[in-house]
PDB file of C-alpha atoms in Angstrom:
ATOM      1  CA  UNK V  26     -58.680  41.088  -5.071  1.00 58.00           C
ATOM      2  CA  UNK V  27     -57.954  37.465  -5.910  1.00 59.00           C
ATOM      3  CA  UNK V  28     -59.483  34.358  -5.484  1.00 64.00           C
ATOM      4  CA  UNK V  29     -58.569  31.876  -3.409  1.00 63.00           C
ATOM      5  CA  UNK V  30     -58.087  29.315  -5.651  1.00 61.00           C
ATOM      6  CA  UNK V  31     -55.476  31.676  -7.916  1.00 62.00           C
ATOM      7  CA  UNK V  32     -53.530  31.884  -4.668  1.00 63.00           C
ATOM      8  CA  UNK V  33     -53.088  28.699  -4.618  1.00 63.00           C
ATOM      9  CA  UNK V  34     -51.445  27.694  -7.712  1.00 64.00           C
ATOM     10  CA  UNK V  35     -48.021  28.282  -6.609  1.00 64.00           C
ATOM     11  CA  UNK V  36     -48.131  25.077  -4.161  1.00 64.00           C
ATOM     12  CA  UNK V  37     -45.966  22.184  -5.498  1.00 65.00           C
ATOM     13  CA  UNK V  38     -47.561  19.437  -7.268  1.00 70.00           C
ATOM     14  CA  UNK V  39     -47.623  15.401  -6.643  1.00 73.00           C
ATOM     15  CA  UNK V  40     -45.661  13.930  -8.836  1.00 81.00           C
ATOM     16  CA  UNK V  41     -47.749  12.170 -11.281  1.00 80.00           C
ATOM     17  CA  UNK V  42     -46.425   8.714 -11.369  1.00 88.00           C
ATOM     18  CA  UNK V  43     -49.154   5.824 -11.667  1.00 88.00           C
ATOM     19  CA  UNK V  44     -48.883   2.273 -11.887  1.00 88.00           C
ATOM     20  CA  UNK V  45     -47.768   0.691 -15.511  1.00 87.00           C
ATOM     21  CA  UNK V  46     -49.939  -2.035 -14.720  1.00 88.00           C
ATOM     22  CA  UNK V  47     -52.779  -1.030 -12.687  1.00 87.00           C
ATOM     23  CA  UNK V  48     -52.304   2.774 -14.044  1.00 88.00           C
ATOM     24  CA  UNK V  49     -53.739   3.904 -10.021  1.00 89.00           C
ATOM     25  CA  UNK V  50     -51.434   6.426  -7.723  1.00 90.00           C
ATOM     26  CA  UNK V  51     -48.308   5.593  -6.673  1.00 91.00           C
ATOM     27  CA  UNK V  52     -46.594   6.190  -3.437  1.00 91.00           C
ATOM     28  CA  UNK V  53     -43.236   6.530  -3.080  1.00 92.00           C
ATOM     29  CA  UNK V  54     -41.933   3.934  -0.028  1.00 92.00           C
ATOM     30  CA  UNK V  55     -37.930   4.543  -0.027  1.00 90.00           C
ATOM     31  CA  UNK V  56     -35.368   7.401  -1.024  1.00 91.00           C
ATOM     32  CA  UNK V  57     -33.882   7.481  -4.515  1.00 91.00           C
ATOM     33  CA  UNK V  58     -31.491   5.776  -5.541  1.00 90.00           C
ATOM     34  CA  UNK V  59     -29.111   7.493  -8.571  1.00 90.00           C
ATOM     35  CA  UNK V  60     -27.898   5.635 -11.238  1.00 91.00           C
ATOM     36  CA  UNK V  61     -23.933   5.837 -12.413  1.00 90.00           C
ATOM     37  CA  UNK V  62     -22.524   4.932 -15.722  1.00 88.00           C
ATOM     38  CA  UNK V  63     -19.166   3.001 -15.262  1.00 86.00           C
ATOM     39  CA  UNK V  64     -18.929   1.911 -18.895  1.00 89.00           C
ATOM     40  CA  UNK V  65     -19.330   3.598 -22.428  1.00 91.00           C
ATOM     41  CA  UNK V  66     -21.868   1.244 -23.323  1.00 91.00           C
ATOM     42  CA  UNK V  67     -23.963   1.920 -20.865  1.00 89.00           C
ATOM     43  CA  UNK V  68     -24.029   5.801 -22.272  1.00 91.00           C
ATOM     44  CA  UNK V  69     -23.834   5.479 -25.623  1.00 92.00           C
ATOM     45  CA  UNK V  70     -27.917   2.902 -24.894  1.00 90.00           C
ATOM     46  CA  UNK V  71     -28.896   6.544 -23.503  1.00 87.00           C
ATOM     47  CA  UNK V  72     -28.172   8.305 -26.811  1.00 90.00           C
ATOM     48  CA  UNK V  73     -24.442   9.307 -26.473  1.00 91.00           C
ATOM     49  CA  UNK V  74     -22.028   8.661 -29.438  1.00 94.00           C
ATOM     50  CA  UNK V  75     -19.622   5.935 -28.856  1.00 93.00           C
ATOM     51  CA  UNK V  76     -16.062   8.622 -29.465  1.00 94.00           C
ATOM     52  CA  UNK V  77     -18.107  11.272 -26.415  1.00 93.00           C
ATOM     53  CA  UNK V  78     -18.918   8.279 -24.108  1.00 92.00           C
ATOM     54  CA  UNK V  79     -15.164   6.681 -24.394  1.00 92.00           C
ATOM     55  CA  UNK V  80     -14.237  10.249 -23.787  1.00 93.00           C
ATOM     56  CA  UNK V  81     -16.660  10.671 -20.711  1.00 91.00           C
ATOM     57  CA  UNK V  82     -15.463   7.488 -19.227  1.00 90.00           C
ATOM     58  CA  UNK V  83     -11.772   8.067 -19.771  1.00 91.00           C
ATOM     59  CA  UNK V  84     -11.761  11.290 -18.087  1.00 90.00           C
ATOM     60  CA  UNK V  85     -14.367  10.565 -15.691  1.00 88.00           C
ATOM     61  CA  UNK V  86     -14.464   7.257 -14.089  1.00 84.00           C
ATOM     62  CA  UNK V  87     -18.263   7.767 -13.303  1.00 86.00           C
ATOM     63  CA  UNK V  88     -20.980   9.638 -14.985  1.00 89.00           C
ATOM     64  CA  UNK V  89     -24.000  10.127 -13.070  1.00 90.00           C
ATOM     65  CA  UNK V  90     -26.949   9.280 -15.378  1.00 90.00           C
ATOM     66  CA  UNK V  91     -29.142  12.725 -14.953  1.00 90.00           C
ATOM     67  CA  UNK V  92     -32.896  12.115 -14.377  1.00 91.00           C
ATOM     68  CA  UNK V  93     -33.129   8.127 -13.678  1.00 92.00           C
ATOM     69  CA  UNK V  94     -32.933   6.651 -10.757  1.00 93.00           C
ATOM     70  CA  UNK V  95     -34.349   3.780  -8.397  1.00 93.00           C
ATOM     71  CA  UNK V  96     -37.046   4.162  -6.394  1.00 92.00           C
ATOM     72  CA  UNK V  97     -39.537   1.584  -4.436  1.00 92.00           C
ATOM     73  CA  UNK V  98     -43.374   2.493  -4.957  1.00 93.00           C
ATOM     74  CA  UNK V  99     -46.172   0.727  -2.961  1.00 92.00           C
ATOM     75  CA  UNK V 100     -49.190   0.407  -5.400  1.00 90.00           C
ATOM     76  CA  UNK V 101     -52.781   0.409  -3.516  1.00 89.00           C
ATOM     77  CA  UNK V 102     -54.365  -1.620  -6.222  1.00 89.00           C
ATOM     78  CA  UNK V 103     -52.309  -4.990  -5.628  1.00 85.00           C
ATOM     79  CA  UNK V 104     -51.227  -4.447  -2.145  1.00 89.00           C
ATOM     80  CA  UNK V 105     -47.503  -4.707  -2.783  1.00 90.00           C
ATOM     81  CA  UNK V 106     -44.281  -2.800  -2.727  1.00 91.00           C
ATOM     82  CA  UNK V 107     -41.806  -3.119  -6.269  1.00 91.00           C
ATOM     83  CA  UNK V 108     -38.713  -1.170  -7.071  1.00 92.00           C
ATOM     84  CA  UNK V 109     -38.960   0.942 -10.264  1.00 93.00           C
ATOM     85  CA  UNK V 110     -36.304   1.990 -12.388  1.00 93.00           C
ATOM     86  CA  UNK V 111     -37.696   5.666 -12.937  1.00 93.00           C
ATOM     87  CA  UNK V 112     -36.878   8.058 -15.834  1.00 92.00           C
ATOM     88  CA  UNK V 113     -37.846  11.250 -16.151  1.00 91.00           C
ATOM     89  CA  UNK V 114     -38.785  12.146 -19.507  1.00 89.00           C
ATOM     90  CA  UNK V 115     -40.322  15.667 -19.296  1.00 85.00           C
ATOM     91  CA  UNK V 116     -41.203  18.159 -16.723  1.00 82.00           C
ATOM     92  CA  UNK V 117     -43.865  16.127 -14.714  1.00 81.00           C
ATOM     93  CA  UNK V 118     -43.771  12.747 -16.858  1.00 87.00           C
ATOM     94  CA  UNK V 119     -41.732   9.812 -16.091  1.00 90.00           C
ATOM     95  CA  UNK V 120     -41.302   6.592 -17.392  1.00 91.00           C
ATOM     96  CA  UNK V 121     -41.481   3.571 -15.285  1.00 92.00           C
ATOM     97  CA  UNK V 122     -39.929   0.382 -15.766  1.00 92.00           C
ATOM     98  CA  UNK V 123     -39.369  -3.183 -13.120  1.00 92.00           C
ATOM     99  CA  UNK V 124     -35.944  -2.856 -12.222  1.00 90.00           C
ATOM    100  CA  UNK V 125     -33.918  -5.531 -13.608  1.00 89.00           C
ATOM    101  CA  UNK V 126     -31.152  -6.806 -11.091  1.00 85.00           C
ATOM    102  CA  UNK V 127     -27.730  -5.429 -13.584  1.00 84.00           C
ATOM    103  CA  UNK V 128     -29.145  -1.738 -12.551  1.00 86.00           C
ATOM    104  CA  UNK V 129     -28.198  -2.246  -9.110  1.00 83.00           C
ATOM    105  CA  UNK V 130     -24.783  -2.393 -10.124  1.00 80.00           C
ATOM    106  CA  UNK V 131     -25.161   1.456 -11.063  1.00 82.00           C
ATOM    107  CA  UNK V 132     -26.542   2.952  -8.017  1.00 83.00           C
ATOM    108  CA  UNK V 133     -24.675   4.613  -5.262  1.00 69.00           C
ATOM    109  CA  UNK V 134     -24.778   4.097  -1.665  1.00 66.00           C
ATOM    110  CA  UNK V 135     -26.557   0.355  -1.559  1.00 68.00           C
ATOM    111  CA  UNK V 136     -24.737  -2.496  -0.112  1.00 65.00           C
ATOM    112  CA  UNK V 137     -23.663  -4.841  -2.818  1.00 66.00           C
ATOM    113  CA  UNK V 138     -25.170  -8.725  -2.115  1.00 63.00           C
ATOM    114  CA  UNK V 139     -22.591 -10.513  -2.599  1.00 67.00           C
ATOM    115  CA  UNK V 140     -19.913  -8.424  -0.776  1.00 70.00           C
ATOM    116  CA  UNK V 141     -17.056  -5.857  -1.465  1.00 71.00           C
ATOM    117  CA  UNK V 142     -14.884  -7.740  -3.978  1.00 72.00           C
ATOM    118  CA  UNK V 143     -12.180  -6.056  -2.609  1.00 75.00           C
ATOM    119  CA  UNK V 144     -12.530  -7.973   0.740  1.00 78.00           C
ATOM    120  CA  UNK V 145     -10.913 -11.187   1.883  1.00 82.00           C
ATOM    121  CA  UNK V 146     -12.664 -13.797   2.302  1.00 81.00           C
ATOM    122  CA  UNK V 147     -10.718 -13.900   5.573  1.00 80.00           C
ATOM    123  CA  UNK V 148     -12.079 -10.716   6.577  1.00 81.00           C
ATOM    124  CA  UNK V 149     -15.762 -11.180   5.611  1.00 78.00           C
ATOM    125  CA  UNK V 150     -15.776 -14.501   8.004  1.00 78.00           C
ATOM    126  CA  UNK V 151     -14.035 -12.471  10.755  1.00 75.00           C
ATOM    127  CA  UNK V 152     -17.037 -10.110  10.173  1.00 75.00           C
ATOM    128  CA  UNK V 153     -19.584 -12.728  10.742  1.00 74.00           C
ATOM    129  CA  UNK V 154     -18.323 -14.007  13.897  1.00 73.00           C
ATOM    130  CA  UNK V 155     -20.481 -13.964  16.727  1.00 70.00           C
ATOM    131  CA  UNK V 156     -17.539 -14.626  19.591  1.00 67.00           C
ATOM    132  CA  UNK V 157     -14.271 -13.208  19.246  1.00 62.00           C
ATOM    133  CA  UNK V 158     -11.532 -15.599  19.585  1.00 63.00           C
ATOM    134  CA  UNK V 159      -8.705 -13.470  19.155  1.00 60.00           C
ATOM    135  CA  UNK V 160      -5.550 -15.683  18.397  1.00 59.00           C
ATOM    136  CA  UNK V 161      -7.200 -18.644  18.420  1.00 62.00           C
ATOM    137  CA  UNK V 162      -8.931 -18.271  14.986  1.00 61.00           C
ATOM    138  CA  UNK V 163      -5.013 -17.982  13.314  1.00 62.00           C
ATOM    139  CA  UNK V 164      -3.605 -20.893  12.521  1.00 63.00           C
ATOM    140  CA  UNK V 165       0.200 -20.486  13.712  1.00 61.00           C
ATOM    141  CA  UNK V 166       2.713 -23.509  12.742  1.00 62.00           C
ATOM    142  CA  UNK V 167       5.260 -24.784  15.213  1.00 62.00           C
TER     143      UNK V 167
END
């Protein structure tokens, strides 16, 4: 008959991620975040070769990056939440890193601060508007 405890073993694990500074438990706070590669440069600093990543790019015009992402932590230790850039580096071992403001260029489904370049300025004031004025807001020449 088995024990108990050898019952047991096939529960799922924390993931062991601890503070880089403090090096206590972390808890996770938000969803992740996956990172995208837009540009062969950005593969070939993950260990591509410059001809495969121009390749990648060309025929794909993202790559998602497997195994990094962004995710907010809240550390117990200083009492305060900070977005990680996480990487996975082996089957329960990650790397953990401050994320630096370019890496939020790379993730999917976060609003971008400064707006949708592809918007007119036009429409991002319409947007804004409280009270809607309807005709009055166009300026029509007589």
């Amino acid at each position: 008959m088995k024990r108990r405890s050898e019952r047991n073993r096939k529960r799922s694990k924390r993931r062991a991620i601890y503070c880089p500074v403090h090096n206590c438990y972390l808890d996770s706070v938000s969803q992740k975040h996956s990172l995208y590669a837009d540009e062969a440069g950005q593969l070939q600093e993950r260990g591509l070769s410059p001809k495969r990543s121009l390749l990648a790019i060309a025929h794909h015009n993202t790559v998602p990056l497997t195994g990094e992402w962004l995710e907010a932590f809240w550390c117990d230790h200083c009492q305060e939440t900070k977005w990680y850039h996480v990487c996975k580096t082996g089957d329960r071992s990650y790397v953990l890193r401050v994320a630096p403001k370019e890496l939020w260029q790379q993730v999917s489904g976060v609003i971008q601060p400064a707006g949708n370049p592809s918007v007119s300025e036009f429409t991002r004031r319409q947007s804004r508007m409280i009270n809607f004025n309807g005709v009055k807001d166009f300026g029509f020449v007589r």
